[in-house]
Coordinates of N, CA and C in Angstrom, one line a residue:
X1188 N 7.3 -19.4 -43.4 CA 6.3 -18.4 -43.6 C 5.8 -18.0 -42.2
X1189 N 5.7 -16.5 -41.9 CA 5.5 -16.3 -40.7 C 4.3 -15.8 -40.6
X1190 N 3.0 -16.5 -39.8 CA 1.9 -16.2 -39.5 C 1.6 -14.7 -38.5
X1191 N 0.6 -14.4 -39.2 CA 0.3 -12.7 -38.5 C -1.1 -13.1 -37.7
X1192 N -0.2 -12.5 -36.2 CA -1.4 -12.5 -35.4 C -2.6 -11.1 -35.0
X1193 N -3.8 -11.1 -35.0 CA -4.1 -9.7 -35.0 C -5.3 -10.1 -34.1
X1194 N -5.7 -9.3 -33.2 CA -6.1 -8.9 -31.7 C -7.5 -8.2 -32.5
X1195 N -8.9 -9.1 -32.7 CA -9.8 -8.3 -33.2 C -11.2 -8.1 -32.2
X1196 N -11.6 -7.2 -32.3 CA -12.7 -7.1 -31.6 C -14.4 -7.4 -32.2
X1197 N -15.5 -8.6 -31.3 CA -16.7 -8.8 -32.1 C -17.4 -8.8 -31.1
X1198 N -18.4 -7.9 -30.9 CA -19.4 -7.7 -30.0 C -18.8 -7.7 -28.3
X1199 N -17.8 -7.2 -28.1 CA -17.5 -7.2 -26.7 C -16.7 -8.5 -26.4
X1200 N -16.3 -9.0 -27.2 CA -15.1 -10.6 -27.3 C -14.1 -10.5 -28.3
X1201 N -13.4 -10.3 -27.7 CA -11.8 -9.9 -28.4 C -11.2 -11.5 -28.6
X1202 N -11.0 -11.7 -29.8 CA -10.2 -13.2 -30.4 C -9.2 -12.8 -30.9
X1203 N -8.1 -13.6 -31.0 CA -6.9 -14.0 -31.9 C -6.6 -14.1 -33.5
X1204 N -6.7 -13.6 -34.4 CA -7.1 -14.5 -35.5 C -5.5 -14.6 -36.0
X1205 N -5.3 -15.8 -36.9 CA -4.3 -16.2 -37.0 C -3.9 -17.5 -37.1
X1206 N -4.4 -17.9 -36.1 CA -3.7 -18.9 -35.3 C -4.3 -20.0 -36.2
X1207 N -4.8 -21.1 -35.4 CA -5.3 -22.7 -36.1 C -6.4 -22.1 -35.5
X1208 N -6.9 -21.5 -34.5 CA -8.3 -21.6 -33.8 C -7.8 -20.4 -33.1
X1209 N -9.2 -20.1 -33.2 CA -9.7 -18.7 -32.3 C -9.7 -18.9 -31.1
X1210 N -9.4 -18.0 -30.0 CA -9.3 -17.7 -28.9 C -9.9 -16.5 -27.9
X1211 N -11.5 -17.4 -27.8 CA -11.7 -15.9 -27.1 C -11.6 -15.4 -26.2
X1212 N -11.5 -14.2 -25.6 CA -11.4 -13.3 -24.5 C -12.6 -12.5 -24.7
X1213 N -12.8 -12.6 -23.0 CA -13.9 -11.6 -22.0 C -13.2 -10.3 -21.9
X1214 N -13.6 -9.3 -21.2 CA -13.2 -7.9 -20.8 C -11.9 -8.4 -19.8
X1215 N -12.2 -9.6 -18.7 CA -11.2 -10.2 -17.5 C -9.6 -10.4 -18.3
X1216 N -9.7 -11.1 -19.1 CA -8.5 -11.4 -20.1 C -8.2 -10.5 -20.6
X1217 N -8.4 -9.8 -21.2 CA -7.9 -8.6 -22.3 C -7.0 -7.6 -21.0
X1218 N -7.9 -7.6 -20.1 CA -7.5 -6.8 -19.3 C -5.9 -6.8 -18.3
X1219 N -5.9 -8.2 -18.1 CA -5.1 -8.7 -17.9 C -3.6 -8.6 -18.4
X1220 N -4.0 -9.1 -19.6 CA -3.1 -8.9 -20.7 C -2.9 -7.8 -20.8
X1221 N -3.4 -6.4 -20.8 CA -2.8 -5.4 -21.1 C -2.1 -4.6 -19.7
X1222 N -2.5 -5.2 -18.5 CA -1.9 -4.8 -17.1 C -0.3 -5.5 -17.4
X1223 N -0.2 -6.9 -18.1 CA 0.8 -7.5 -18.4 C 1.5 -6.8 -19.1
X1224 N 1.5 -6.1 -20.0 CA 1.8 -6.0 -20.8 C 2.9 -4.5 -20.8
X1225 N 1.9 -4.1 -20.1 CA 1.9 -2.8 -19.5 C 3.9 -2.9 -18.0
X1226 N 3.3 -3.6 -17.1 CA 4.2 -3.7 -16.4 C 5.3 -4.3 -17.2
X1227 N 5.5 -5.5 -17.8 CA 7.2 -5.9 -18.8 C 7.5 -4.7 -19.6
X1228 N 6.7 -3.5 -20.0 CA 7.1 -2.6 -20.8 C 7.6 -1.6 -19.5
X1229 N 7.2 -1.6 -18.4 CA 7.8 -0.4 -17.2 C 8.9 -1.0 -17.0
X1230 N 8.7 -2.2 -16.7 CA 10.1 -2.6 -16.3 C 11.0 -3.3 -17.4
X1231 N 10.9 -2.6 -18.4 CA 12.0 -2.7 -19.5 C 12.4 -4.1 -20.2
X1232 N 11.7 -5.3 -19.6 CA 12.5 -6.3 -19.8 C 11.4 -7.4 -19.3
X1233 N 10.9 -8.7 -20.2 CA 9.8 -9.6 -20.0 C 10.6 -10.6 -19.1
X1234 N 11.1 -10.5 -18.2 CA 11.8 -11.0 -17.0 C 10.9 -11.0 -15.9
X1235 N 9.9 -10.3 -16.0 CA 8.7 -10.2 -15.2 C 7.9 -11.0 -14.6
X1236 N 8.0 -11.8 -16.3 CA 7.1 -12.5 -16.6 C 7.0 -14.1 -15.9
X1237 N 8.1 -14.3 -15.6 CA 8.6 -15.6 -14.7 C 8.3 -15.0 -13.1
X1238 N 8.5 -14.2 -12.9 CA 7.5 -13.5 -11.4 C 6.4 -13.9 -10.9
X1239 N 5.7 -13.5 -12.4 CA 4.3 -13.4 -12.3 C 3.6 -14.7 -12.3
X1240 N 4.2 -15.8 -13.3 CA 4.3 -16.9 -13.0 C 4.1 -17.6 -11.6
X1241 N 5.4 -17.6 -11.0 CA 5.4 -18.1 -9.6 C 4.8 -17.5 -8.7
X1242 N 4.7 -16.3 -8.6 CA 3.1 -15.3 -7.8 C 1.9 -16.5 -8.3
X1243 N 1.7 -16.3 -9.5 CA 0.1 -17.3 -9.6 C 0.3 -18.6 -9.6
X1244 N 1.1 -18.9 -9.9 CA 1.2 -20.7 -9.0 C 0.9 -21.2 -7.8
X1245 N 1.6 -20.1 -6.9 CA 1.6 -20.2 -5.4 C 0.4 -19.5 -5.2
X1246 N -0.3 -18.6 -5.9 CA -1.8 -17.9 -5.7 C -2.5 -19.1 -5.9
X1247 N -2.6 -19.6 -6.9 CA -3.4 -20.8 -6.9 C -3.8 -21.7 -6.1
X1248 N -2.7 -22.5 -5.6 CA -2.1 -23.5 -5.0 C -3.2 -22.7 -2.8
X1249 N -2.9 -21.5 -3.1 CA -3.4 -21.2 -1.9 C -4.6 -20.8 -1.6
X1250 N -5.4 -20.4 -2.9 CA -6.6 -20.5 -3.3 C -7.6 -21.7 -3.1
X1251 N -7.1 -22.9 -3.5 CA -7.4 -24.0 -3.3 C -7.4 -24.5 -1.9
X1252 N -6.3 -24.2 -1.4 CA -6.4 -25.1 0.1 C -7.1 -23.9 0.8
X1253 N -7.9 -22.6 0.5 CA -8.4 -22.0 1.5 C -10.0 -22.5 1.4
X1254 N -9.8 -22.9 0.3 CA -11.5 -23.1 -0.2 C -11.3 -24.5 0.7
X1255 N -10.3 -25.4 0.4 CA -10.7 -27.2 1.0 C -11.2 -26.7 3.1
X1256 N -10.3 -25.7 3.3 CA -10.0 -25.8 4.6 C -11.7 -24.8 4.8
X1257 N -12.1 -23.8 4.6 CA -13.4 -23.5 4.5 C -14.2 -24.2 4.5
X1258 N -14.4 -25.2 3.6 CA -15.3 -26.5 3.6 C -15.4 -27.2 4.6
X1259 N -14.0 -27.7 5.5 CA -14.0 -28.2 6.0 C -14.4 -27.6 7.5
X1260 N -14.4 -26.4 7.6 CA -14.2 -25.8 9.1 C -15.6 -25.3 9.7
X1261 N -16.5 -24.9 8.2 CA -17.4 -23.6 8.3 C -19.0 -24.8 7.5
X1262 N -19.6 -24.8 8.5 CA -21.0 -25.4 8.1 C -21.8 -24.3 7.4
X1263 N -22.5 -24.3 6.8 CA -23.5 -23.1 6.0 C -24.1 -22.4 7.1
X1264 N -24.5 -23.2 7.6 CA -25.7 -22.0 8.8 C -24.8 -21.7 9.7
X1265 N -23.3 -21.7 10.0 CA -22.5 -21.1 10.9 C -22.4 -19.0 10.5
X1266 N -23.0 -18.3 12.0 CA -23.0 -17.3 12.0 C -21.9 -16.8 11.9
X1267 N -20.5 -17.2 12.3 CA -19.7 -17.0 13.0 C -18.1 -17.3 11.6
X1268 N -17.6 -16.6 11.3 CA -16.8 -16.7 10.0 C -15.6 -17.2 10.5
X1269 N -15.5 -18.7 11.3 CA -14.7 -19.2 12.3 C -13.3 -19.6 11.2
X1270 N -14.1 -20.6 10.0 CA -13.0 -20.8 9.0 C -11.4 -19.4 8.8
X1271 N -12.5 -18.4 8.3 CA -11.6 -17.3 7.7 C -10.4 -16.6 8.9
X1272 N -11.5 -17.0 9.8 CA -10.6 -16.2 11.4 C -9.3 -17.2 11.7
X1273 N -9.7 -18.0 11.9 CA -8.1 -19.3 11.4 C -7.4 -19.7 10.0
X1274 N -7.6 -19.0 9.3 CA -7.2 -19.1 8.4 C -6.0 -17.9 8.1
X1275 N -6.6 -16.9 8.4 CA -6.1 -15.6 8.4 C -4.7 -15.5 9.6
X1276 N -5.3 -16.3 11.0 CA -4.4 -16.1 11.9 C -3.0 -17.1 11.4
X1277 N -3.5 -18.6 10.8 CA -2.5 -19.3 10.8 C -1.3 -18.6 9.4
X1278 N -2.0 -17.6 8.5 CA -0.9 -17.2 7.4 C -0.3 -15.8 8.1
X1279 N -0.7 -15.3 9.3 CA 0.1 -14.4 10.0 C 1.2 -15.4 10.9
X1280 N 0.8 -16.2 11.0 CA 2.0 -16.7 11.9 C 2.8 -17.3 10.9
X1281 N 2.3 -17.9 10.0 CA 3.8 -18.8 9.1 C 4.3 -17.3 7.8
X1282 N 3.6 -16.5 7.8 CA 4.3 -15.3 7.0 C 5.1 -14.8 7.8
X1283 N 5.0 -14.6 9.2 CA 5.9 -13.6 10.0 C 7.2 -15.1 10.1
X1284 N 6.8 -16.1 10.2 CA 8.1 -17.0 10.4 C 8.7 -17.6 9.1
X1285 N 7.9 -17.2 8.0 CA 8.7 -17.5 6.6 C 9.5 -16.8 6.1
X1286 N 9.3 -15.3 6.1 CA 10.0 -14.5 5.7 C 11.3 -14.0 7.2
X1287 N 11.1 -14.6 8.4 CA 12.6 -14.3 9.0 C 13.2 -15.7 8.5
X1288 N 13.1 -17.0 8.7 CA 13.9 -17.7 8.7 C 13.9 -18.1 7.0
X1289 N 13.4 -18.0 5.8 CA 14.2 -18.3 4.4 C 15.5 -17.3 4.5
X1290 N 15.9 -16.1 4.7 CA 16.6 -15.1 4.1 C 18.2 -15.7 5.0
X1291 N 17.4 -16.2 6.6 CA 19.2 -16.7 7.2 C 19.7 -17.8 7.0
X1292 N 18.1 -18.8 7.2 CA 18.5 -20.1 7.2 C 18.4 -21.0 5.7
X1293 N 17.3 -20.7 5.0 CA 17.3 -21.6 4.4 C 18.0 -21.3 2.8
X1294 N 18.2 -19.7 3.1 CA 18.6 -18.9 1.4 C 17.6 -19.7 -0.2
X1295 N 16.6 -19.3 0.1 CA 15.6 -20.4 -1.3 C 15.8 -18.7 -2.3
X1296 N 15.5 -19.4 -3.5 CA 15.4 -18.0 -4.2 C 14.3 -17.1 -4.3
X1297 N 14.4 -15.7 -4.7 CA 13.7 -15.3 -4.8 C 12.3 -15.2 -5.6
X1298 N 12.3 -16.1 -6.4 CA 11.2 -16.7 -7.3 C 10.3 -17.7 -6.1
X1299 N 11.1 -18.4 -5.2 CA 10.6 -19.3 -4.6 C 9.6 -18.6 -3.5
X1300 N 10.4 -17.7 -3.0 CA 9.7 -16.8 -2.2 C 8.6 -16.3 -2.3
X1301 N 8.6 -15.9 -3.7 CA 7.3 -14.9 -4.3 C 6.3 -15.7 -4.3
X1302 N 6.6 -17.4 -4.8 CA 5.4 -18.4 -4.7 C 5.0 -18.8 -3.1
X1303 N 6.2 -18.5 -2.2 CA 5.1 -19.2 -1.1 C 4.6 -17.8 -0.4
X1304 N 5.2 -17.2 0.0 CA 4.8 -15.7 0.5 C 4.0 -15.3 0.0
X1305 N 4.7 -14.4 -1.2 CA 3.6 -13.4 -1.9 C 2.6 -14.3 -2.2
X1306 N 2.5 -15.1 -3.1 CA 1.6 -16.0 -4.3 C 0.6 -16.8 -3.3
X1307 N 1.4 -17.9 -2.5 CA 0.3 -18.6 -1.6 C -0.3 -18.4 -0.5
X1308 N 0.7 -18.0 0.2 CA 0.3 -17.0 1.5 C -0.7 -16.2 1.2
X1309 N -0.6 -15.1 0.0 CA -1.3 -14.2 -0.2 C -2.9 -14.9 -0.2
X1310 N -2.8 -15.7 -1.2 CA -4.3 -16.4 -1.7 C -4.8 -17.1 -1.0
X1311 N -3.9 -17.8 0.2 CA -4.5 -18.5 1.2 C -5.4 -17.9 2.3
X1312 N -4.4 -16.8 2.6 CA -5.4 -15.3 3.6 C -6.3 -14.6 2.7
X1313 N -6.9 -13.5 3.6 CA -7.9 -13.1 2.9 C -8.7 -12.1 4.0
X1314 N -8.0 -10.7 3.6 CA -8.4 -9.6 3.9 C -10.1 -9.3 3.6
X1315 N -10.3 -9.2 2.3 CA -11.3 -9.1 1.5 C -12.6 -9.6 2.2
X1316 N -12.3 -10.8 2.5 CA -13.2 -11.8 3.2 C -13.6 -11.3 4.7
X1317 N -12.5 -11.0 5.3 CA -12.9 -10.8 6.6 C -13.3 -9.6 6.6
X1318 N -13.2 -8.2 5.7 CA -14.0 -7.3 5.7 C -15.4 -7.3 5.4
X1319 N -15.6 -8.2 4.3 CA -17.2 -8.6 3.8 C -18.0 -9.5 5.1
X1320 N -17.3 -10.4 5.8 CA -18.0 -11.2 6.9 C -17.9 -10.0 7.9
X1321 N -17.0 -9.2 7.8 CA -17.7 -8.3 9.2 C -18.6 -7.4 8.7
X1322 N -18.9 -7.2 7.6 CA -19.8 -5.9 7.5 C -21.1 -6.6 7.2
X1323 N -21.6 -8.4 7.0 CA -22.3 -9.0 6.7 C -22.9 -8.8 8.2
X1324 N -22.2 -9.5 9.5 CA -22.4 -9.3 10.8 C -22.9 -7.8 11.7
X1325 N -22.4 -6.8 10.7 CA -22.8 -5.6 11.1 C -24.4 -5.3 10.5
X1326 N -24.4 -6.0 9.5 CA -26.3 -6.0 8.9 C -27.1 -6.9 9.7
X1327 N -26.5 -7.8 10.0 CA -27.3 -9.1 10.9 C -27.8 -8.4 12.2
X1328 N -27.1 -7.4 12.7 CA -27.8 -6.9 13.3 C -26.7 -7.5 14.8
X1329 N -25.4 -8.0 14.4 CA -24.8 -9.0 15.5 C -23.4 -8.3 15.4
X1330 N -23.8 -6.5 16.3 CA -22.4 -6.1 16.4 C -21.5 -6.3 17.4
X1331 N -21.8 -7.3 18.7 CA -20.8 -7.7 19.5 C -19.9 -8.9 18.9
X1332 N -21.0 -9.7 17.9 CA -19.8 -10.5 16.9 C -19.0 -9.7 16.3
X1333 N -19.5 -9.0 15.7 CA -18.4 -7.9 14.7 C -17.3 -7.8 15.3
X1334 N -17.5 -7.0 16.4 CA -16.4 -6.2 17.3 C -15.5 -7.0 17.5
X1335 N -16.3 -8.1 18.1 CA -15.6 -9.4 18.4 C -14.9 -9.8 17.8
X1336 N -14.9 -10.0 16.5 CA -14.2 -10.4 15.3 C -13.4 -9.9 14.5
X1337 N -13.5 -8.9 14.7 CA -13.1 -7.7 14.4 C -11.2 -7.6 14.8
X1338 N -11.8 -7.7 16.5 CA -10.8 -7.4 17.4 C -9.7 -8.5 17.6
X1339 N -10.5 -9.6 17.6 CA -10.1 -11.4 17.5 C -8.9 -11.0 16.0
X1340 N -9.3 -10.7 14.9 CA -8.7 -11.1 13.8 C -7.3 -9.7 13.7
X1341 N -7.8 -8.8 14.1 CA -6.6 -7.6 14.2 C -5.3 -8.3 15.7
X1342 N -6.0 -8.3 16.5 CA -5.1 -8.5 18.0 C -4.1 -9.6 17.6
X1343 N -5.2 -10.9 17.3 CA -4.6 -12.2 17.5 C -3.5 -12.4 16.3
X1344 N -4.1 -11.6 15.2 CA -3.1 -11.5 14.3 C -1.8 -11.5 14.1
X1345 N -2.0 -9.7 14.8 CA -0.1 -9.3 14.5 C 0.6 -10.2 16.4
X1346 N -0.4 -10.7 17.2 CA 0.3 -11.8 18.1 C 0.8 -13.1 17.0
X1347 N 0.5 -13.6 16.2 CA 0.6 -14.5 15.3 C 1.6 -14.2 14.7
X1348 N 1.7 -12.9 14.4 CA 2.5 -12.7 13.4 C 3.9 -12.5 14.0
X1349 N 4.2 -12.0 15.2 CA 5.1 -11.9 16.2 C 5.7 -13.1 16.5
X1350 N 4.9 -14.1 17.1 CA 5.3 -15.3 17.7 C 6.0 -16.4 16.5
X1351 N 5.1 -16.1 15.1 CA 6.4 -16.4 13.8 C 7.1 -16.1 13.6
X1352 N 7.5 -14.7 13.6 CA 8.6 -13.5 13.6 C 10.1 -14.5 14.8
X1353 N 9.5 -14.2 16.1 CA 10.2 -15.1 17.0 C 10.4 -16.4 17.0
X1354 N 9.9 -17.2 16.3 CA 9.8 -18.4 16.2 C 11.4 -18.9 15.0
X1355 N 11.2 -18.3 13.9 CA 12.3 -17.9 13.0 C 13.4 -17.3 13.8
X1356 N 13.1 -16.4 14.7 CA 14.1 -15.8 14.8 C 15.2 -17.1 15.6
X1357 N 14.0 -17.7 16.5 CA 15.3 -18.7 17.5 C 15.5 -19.6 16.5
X1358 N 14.7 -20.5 15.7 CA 15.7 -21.0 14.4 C 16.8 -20.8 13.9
X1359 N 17.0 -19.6 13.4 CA 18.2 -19.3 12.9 C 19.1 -18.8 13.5
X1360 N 19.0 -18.4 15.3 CA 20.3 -18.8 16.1 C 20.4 -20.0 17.1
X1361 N 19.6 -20.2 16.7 CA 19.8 -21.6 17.5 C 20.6 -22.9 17.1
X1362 N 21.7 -23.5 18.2 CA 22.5 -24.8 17.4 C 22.0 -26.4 17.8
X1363 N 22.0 -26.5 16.3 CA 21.5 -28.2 16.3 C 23.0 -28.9 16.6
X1364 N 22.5 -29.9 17.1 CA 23.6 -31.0 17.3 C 24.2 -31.3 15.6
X1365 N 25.7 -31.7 16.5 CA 26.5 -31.4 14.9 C 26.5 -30.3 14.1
X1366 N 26.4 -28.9 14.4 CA 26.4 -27.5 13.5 C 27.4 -27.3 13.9
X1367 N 28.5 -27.0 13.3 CA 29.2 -26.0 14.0 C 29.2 -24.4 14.1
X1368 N 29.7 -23.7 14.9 CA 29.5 -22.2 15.2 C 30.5 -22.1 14.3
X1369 N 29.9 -20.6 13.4 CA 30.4 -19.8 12.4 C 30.6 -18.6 13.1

């Protein structure tokens, strides 16, 4: 006997009914779900859906260690958004060296990729953050920090991102003992 699932709406909380137990959803979930739902139907095929998977695994996963490493870096009464500005620099440097050296040297798939790049990389950095800490510093009334920080997180950046770029790059022409040339 095949159970009927139906998607009902009660005061602004959308549940499941059907099932053994209800399942509620907020506006966040529903929403979700229909952005999901929405993209496997553009792209023709719920093949997506293992994507999206490894994108939020690796979002996760980099979520967490940005919060441990914040904790760890940035005291409460620190003016100075020192955590985020190293944080930010070190996923420009291992994004610009992740994505040269997986594609020559190490060939991982492309699922794998999406989790450390897109998914944790992504969630590890944090654009968002360093626009809200500088526009915080611009109310503080502490615009040579701003600038400063500003300038510090744009410059040192794409240098970061370069010197991973190059870093990859001599990896994958470079010969280890015992390789032989191809």
């Amino acid at each position: 006997m095949k159970r009927r699932l139906r998607l009902t709406r009660t005061v602004g909380v959308y549940a499941i009914k059907g099932a053994n137990h209800r399942i509620k959803w907020g506006w966040a979930e529903r929403n979700f779900v229909l952005v999901l739902v929405l993209v496997m139907c553009i792209k023709g095929n719920f093949g997506v859906m293992r994507e999206l998977i490894y994108v939020g695994a690796g979002g996760f996963l980099g979520t967490i260690l940005r919060y441990v490493v914040q904790l760890g870096l940035e005291p409460a009464s620190s003016n100075f958004p020192l955590a985020v500005l190293l944080i930010n620099l070190a996923g420009c440097l291992f994004l610009g060296w992740f994505f040269t050296i997986t594609p020559a040297k190490w060939r991982i798939s492309a699922e794998w990729r999406l989790l450390i790049g897109t998914g944790f990389t992504g969630a590890f950095t944090t654009f968002s953050t360093f626009s809200v800490d500088s526009i915080h510093l611009f109310q503080g009334r502490q615009v040579g920090l701003a600038v400063g920080y500003i300038l510090l997180s744009v410059v040192i950046g794409l240098l970061m991102s370069f010197i991973g770029i190059k870093a990859g790059e001599r990896m994958t022409s470079s010969r280890y003992p015992g390789e032989s040339k191809q």
